[in-house]
XYZ file of C-alpha atoms in Angstrom:
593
model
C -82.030 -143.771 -124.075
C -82.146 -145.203 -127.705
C -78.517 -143.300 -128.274
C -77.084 -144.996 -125.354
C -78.688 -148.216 -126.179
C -77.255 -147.645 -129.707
C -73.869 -147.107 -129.033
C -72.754 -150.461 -127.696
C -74.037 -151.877 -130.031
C -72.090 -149.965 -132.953
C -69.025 -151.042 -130.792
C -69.691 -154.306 -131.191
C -70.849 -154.262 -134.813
C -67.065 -152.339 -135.699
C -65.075 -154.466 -133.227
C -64.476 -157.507 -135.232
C -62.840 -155.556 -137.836
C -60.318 -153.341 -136.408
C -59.208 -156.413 -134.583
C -58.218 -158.123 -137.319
C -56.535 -155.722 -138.769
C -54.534 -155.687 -135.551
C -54.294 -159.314 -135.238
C -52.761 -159.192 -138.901
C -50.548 -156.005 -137.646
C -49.588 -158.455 -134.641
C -48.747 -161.455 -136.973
C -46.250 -159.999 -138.972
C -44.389 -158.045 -136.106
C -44.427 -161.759 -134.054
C -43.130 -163.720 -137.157
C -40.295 -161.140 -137.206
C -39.379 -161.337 -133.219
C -40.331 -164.797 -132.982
C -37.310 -165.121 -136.339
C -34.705 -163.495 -133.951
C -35.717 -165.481 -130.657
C -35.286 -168.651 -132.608
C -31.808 -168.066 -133.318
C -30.734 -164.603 -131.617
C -26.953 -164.887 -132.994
C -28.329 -165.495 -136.582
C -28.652 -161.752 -137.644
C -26.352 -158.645 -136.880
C -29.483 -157.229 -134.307
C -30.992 -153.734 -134.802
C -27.811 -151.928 -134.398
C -24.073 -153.507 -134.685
C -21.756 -152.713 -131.795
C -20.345 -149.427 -133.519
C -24.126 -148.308 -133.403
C -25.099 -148.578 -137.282
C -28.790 -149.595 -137.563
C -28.673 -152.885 -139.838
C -31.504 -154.113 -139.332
C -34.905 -151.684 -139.969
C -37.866 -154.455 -140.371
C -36.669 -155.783 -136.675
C -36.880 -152.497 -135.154
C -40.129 -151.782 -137.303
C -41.191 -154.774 -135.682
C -40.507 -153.594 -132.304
C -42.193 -150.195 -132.948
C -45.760 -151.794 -133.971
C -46.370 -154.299 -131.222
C -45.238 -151.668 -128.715
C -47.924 -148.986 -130.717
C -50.590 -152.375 -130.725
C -49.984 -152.421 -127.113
C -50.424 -148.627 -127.007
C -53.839 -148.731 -129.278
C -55.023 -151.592 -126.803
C -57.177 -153.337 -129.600
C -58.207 -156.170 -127.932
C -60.156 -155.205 -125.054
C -61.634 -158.376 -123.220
C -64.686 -156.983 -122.588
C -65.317 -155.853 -126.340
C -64.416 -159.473 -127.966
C -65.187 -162.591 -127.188
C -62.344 -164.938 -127.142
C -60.094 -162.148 -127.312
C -58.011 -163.309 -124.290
C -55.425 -165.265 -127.098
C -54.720 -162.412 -129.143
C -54.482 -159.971 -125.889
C -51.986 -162.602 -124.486
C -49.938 -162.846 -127.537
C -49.388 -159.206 -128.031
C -48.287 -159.347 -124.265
C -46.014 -161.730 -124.897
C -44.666 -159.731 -127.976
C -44.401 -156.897 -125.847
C -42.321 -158.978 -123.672
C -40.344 -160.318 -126.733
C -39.963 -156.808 -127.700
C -38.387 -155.859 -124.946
C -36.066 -158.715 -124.672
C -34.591 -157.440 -128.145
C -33.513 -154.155 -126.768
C -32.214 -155.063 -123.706
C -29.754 -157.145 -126.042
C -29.344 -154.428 -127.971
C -28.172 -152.410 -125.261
C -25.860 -155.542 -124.109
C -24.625 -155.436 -127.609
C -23.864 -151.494 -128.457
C -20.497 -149.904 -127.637
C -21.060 -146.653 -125.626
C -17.382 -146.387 -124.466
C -14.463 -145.980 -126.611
C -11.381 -147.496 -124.810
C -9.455 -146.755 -128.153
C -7.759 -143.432 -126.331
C -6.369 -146.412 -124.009
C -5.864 -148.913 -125.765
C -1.320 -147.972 -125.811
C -1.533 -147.349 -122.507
C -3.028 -150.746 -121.538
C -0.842 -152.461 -123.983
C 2.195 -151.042 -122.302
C 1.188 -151.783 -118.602
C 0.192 -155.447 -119.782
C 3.547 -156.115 -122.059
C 5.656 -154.469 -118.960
C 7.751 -156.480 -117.469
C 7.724 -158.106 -113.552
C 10.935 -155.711 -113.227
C 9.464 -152.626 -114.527
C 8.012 -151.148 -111.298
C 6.103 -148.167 -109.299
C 7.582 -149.150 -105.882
C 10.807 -150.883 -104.844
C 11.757 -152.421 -101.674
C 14.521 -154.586 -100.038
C 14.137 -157.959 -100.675
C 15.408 -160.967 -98.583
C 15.880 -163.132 -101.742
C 17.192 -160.784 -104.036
C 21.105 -160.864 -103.854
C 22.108 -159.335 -106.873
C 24.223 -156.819 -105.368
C 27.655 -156.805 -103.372
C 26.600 -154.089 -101.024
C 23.388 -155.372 -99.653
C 24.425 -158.900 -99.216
C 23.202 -160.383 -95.907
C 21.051 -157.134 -95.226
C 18.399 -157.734 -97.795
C 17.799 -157.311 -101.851
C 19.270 -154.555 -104.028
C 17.810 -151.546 -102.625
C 16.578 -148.673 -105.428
C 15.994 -145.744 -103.261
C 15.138 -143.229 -106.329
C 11.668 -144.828 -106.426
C 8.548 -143.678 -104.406
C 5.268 -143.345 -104.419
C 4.691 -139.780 -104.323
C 7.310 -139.077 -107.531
C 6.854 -138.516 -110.802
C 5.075 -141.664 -112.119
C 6.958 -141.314 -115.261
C 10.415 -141.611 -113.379
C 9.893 -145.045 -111.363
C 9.466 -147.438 -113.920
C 6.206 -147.015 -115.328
C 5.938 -146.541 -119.421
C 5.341 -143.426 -120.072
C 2.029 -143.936 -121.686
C 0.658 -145.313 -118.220
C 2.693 -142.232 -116.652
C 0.145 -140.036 -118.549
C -2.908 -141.449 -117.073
C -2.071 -140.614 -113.444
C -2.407 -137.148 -114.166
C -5.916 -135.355 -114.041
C -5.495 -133.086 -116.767
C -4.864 -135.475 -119.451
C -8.659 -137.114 -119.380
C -9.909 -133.934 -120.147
C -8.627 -134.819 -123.862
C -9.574 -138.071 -124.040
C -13.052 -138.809 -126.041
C -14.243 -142.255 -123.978
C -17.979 -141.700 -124.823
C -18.853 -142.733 -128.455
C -22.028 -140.356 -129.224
C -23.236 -142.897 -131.477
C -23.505 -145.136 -129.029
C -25.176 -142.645 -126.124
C -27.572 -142.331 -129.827
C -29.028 -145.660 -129.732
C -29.025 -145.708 -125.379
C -31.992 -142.617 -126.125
C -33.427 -145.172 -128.393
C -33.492 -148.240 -126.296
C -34.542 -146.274 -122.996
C -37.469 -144.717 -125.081
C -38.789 -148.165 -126.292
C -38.786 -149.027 -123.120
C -40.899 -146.796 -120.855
C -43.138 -146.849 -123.458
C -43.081 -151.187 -123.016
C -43.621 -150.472 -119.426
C -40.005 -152.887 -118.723
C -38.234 -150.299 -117.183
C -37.272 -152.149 -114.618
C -35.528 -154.901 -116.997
C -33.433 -152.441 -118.239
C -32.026 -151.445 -114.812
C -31.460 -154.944 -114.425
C -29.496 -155.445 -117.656
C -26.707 -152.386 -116.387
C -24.815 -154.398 -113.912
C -23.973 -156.556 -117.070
C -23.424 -153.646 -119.474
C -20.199 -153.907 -121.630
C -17.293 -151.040 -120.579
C -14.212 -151.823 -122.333
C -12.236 -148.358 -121.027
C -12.226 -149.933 -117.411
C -12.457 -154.066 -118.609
C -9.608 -153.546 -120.452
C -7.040 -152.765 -117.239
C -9.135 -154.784 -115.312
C -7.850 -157.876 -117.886
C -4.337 -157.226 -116.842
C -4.718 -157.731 -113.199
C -6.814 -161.655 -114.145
C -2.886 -161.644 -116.428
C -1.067 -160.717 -113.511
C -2.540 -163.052 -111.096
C -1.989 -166.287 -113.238
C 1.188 -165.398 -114.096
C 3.272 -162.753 -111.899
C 4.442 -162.822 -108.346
C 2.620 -160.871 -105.483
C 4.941 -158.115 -105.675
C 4.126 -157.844 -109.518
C 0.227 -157.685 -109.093
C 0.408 -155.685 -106.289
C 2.026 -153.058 -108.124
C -0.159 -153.163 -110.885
C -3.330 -153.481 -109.113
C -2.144 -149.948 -107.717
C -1.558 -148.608 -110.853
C -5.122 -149.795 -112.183
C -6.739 -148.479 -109.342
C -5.107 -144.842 -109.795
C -6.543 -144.945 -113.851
C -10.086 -146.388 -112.889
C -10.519 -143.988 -110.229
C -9.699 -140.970 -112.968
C -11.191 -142.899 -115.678
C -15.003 -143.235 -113.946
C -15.006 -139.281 -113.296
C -13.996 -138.730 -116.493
C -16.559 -141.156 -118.022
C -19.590 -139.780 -115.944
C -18.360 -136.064 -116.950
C -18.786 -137.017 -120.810
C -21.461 -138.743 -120.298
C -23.323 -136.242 -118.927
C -22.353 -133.974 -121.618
C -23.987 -135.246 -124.040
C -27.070 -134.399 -125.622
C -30.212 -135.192 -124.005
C -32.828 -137.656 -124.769
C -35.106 -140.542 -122.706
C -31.982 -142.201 -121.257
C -31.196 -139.453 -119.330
C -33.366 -140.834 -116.637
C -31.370 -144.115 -116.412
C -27.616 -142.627 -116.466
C -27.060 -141.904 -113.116
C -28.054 -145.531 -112.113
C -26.423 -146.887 -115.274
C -23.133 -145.761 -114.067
C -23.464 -146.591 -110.682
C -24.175 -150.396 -111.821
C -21.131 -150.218 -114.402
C -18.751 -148.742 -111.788
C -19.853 -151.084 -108.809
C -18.959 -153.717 -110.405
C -15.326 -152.885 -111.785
C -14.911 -151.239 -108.128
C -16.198 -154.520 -106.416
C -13.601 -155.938 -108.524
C -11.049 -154.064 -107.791
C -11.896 -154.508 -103.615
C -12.306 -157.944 -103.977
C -8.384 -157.805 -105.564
C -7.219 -156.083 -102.328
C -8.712 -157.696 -99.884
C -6.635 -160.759 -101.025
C -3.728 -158.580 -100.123
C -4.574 -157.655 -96.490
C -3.159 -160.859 -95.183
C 0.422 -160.132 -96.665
C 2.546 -158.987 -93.566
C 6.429 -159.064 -94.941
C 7.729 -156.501 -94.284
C 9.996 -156.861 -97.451
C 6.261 -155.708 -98.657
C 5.629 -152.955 -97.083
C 6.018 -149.908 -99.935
C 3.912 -151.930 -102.146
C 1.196 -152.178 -99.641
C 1.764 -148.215 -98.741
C 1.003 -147.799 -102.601
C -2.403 -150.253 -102.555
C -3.476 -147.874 -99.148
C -3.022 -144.006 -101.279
C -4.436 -145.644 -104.680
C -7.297 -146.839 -103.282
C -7.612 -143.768 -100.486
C -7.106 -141.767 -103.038
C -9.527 -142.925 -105.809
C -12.186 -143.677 -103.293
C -13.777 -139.944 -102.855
C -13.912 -139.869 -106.720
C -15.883 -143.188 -106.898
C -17.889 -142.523 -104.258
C -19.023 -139.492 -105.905
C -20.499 -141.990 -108.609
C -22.835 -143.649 -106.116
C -26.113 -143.091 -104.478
C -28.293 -144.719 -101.262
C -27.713 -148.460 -101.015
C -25.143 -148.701 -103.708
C -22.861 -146.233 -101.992
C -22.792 -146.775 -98.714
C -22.323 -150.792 -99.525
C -18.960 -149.475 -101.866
C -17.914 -147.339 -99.020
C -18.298 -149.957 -96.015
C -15.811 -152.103 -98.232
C -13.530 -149.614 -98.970
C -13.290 -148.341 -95.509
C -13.009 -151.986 -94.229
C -10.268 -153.218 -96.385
C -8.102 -149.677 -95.496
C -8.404 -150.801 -92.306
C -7.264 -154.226 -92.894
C -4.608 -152.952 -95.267
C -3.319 -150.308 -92.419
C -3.338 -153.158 -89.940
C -0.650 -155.156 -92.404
C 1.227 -152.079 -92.526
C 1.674 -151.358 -88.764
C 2.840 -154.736 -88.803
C 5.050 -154.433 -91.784
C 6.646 -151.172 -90.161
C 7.128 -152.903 -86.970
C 8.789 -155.458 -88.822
C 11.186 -153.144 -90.600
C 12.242 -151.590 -86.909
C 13.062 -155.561 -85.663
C 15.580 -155.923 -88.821
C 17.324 -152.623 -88.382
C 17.500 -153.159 -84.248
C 18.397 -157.084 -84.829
C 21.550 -155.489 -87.256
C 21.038 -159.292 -89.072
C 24.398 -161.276 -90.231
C 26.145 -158.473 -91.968
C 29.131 -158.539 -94.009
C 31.835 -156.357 -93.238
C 32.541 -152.543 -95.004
C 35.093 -152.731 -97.558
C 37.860 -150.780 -96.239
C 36.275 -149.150 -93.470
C 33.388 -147.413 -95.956
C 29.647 -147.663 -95.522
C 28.446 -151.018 -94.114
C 25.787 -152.510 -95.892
C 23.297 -152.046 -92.830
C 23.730 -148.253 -93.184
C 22.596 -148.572 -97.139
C 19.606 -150.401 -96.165
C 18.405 -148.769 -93.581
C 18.568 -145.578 -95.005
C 16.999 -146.676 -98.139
C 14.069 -147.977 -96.027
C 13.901 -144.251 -94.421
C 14.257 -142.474 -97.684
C 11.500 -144.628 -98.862
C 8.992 -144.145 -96.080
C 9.564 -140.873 -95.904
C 7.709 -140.543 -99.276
C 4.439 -141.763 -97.753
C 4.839 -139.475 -94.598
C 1.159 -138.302 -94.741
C -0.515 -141.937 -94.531
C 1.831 -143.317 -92.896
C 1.379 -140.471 -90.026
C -2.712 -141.345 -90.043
C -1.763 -145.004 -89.917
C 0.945 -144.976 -87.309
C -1.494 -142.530 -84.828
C -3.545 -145.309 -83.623
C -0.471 -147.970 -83.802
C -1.785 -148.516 -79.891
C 1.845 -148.158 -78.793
C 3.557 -151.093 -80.742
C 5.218 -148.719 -82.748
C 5.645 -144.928 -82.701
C 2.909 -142.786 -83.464
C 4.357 -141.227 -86.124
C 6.834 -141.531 -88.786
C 9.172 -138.889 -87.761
C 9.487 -141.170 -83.945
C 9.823 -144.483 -86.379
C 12.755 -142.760 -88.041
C 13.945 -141.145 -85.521
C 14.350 -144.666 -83.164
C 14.979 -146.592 -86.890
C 18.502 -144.063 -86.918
C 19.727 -144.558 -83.300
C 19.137 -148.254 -84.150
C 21.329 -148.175 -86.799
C 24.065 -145.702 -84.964
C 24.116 -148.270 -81.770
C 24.656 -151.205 -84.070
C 27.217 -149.514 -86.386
C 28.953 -148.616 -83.121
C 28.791 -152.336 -82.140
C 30.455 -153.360 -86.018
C 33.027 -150.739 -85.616
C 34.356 -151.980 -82.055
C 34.258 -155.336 -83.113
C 35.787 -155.284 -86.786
C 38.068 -152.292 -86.703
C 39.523 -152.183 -82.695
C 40.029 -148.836 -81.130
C 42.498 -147.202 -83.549
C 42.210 -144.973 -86.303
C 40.094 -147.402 -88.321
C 37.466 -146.974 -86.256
C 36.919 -143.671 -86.644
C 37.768 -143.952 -90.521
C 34.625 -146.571 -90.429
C 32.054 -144.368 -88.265
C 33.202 -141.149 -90.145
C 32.098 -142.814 -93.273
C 28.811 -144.472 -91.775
C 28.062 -141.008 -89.791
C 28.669 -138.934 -93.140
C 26.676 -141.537 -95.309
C 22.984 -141.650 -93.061
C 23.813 -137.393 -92.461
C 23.518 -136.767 -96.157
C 20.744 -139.111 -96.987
C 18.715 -138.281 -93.793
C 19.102 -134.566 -94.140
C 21.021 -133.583 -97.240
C 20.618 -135.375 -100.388
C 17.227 -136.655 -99.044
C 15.357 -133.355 -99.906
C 12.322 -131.862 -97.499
C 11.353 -135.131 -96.492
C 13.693 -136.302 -94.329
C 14.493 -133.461 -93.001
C 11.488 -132.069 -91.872
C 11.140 -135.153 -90.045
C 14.837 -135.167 -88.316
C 14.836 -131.636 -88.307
C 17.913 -129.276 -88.388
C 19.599 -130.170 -84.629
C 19.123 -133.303 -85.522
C 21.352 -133.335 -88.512
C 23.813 -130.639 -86.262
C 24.252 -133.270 -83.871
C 25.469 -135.698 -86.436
C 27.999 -132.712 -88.342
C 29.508 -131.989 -84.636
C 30.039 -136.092 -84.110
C 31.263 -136.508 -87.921
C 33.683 -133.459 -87.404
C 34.988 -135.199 -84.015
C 35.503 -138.922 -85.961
C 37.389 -136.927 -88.808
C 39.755 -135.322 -85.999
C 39.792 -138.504 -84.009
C 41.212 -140.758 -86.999
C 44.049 -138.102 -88.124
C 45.046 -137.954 -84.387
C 44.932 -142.298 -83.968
C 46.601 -142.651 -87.666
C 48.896 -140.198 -88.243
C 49.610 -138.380 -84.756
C 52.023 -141.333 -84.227
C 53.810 -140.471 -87.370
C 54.451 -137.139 -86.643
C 55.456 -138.020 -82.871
C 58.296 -139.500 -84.762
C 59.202 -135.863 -85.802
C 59.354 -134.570 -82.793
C 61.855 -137.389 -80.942
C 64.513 -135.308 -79.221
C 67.906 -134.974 -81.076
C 71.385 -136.054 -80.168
C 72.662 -134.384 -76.987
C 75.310 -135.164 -74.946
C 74.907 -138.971 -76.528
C 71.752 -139.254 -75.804
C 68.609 -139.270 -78.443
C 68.691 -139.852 -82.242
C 70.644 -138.331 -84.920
C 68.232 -135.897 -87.080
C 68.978 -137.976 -90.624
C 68.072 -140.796 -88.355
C 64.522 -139.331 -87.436
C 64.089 -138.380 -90.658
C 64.610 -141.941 -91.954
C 62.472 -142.953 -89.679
C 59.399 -140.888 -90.353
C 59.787 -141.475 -94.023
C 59.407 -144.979 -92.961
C 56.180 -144.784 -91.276
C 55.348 -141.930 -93.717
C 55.399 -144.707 -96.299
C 53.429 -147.324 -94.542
C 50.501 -145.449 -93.181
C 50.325 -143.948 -96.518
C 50.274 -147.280 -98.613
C 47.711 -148.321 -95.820
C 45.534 -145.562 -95.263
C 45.278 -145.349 -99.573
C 43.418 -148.087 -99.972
C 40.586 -146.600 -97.159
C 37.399 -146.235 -98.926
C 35.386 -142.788 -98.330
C 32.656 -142.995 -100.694
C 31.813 -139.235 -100.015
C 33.726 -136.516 -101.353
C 33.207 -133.985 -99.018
C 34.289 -136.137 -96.330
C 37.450 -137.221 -98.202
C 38.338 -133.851 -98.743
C 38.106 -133.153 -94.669
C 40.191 -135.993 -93.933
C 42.912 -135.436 -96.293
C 43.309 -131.769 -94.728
C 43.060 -132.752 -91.297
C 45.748 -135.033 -92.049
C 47.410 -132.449 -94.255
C 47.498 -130.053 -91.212
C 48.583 -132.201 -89.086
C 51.763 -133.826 -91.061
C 52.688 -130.718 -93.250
C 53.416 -128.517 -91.021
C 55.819 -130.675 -88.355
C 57.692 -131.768 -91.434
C 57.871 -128.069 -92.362
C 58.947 -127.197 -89.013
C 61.511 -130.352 -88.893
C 63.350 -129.477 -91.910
C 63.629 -125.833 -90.998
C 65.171 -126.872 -87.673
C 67.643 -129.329 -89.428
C 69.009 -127.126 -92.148
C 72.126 -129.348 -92.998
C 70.342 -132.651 -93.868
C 71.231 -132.716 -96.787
C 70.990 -135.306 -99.270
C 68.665 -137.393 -96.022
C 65.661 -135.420 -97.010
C 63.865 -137.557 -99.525
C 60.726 -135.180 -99.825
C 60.085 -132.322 -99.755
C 56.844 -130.827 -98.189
C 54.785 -130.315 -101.124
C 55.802 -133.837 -102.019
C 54.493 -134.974 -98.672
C 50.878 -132.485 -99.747
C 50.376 -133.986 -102.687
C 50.972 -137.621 -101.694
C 48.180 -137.227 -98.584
C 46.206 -135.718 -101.089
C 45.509 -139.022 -103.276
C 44.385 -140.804 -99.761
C 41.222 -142.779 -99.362
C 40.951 -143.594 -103.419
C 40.277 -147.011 -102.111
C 41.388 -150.138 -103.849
C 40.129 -153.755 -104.840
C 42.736 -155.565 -102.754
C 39.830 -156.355 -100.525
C 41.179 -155.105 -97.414
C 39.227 -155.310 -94.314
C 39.229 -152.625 -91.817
């Protein structure tokens, strides 16, 4: 009994004491926190923002009143009056923790050095410099699409080599996978000081402040391309900040997997237990960001815009599994609800778009006529607009399917009515600008020849697979019939000429007379038919030997029939061969057809 009595009373007799040691311990660690949260900007903090400890008595300071708190030397039952001391160490505590939750604002974790030409490059690029091109009403800056739209660049796409479409070639490296795996974002230095901070603060029991703190956590590898699309939209037109919100998109989403992969690879310590949730904060909101861009977007229905918004749909389809990957509970499915609503809002713009594209090649618009019978400007646009969405067949395909029957369900049936759209009009232009003659089928030949070889030949797998080969046999058959038609309208009246009946019995012409005659018309349908335009080679070579077989031969079999002409024979047949063979040069006399 006297024992137990006893030891109370030893407590109390030893209390005093070892408090006041602590309250001295306490004094000097608050006059040192209390210093910084007087003026926090007045010294460099604990660590600078390259992770350098500067300042030891600060984090000494720290490191007591979080071991007073741990020693618990002011019990309220021991003491009496003790409640002022036990508050002020809790409010130390508290000031304690406040210091390394700015420390953690303040240290640099990621290294967006690796970046930093790329970045420059994308922000210095200029509004011409582009991933995706498409025709533009207001851009007139070329002869040939005049009155059917902008200058169309049809070697562009989506799906191509990044590095080939306008894109500096330090941006073209980031869109590939492999290259991250030799970029260092994470400075270990900086993951160093994270194990530091994190330890402090389990032990401080604030835990839960430092969650808090990660949705404001400094990441200049993704902040720095997320600067250039606040540039673009101040400064640059719609088309301009579309295209480089794509291209952001594309190097965040590669950029975040890369980022949690090196962050996870580095050595362990106590903020292990935060990482997971400190990435999901950092990446929420730089993808929240990036959505809230988009969505701004979903409203654009010009069809003038529709590759650009076919590139917003893949970047952000195709970053979103990667980014999703980041997230957990809560925090994920809120990121995917907005990503799969604003896909949905974007695919709505683009049925639109699409449909939109199908009015203007079925309306034909105001078009100019061909240059000497070659390819009308209606042709060249609507194929480029083919060429172009063939490159996004895939989406465009899982768009199109639930169109609800205002447009095709797929792309091959948009192309496929976008084409016979374009023939019917083009048959329409040739009736009405060239007649019924040989012009005519000079003008189709050339139209027929130019959509064949971008549709199935020159346009690679694409196209093709979509038109598929009877498709394009169809099209060889009508071009072959065209070429025969126009050597039978132009020239099968000069040759007729050839084959008038001689002089008998007073009746007919005189052979020198025929012969004058067909050098005549030889000469005119010749200087005419010169200035024809046939843009494609293989075409100009068929209708130079069509006509060649047709003319050569009848002269041939004229002169061999009329031995004694004489002097009367101007030419001779290879004369006649080699002048049909320098047909269809074309010429800048600006004939019509």
């Amino acid at each position: 009994m006297g024992a137990a009595v006893g030891k109370p009373a030893f407590g109390l007799a030893v209390a005093p004491r070892t408090a006041a040691h602590a309250e001295e311990r306490l004094a000097a660690a608050e006059h040192a926190l209390l210093q910084w949260a007087r003026s926090p900007g007045a010294d460099a903090g604990v660590w600078d923002a390259d992770a350098s400890r500067t300042n030891r008595a600060l984090l000494a300071a720290v490191d007591d009143v979080l071991l007073l708190a741990e020693e618990d030397p002011f019990p309220l039952l021991l003491l009496p009056g003790a409640a002022s001391p036990r508050r002020r160490l809790d409010d130390a505590v508290a000031a304690a923790a406040s210091r390394m939750v700015e420390e953690f604002l303040r240290v640099r974790v990621w290294d967006a050095s690796p970046l930093r030409a790329a970045a420059d490059r994308l922000a210095l690029a200029s509004s011409g410099a582009s991933l995706l091109v498409f025709p533009s009403a207001g851009d007139r800056t070329s002869a040939a699409s005049s009155g059917t739209g902008g200058e169309v660049d049809a070697s562009d796409g989506g799906s191509r080599s990044r590095a080939s479409s306008g894109v500096p070639d330090e941006v073209a490296a980031l869109l590939e996978s492999e290259v991250w795996d030799d970029l260092d974002l994470v400075r270990p230095a900086g993951v160093s000081v994270l194990h530091e901070i994190a330890l402090r603060m389990v032990r401080a029991g604030c835990t839960k402040e430092l969650s808090r703190a990660f949705a404001n956590a400094p990441c200049d590898v993704l902040d720095r391309f997320l600067s250039i699309l606040r540039v673009e939209c101040s400064q640059r037109t719609t088309e301009s900040v579309i295209k480089r919100w794509t291209t952001v998109t594309r190097i965040i989403g590669k950029a975040t997997v890369a980022m949690r992969r090196q962050l996870h690879a580095q050595p362990p310590g106590a903020f292990d237990g935060f990482r997971d949730a400190y990435l999901q904060a950092i990446a929420e909101n730089r993808v929240l960001i990036l959505l809230d861009f988009a969505d701004g977007f979903t409203t654009v229905t010009s069809h003038e815009k529709l590759v650009y918004m076919l590139g917003m749909y893949e970047a952000l389809s195709d970053a979103a599994p990667g980014l999703l990957l980041l997230f957990t509970g809560a925090r994920k499915e809120l990121v995917s609800e907005r990503t799969q609503g604003i896909l949905a809002k974007l695919a709505g713009a683009i049925k639109v778009m699409v449909a939109g594209v199908m009015a203007r090649i079925q309306g034909g618009g105001e078009c100019p006529r061909a240059p000497s019978g070659g390819v009308h400007p209606l042709a060249r646009y609507a194929m480029a607009c083919v060429e172009m969405l063939a490159r996004h067949r895939a989406v465009l395909d899982l768009i199109l399917s639930d169109s609800g029957g205002a447009t095709p369900g797929s792309l091959a049936g948009v192309v496929t009515e976008l084409i016979a759209c374009l023939e019917r009009n083009l048959q329409v232009i040739a009736s009405a600008d060239a007649g019924a003659g040989g012009p005519r089928h000079l003008f189709l030949a050339n139209n027929v020849a130019f959509v064949l070889s971008r549709a199935a030949d020159a346009g690679g797998g694409d196209m093709a697979s979509l038109l598929g080969d009877a498709w394009a046999a169809r099209r060889r058959g009508r071009l072959a019939r065209h070429v025969a038609s126009y050597a039978e309208a132009s020239w099968g009246p000069v040759v007729a000429i050839l084959e008038t009946p001689p002089v008998r019995g007073g009746r007919g012409a005189r052979p020198a007379k025929i012969l004058e005659e067909f050098d005549a018309a030889f000469a005119r349908t010749r200087d005419s038919e010169a200035c024809r335009e046939v843009p494609d080679p293989a075409v100009r070579v068929a209708l130079r030997n069509a006509v060649s077989e047709m003319v050569v031969p009848a002269y041939c079999a004229f002169l061999q029939k009329h031995p004694r002409l004489g002097t009367s024979v101007r030419y001779t047949a290879d004369d006649v061969a080699e002048s049909l063979s320098e047909l269809f040069e074309g010429s800048d006399s600006g004939k019509s057809l």
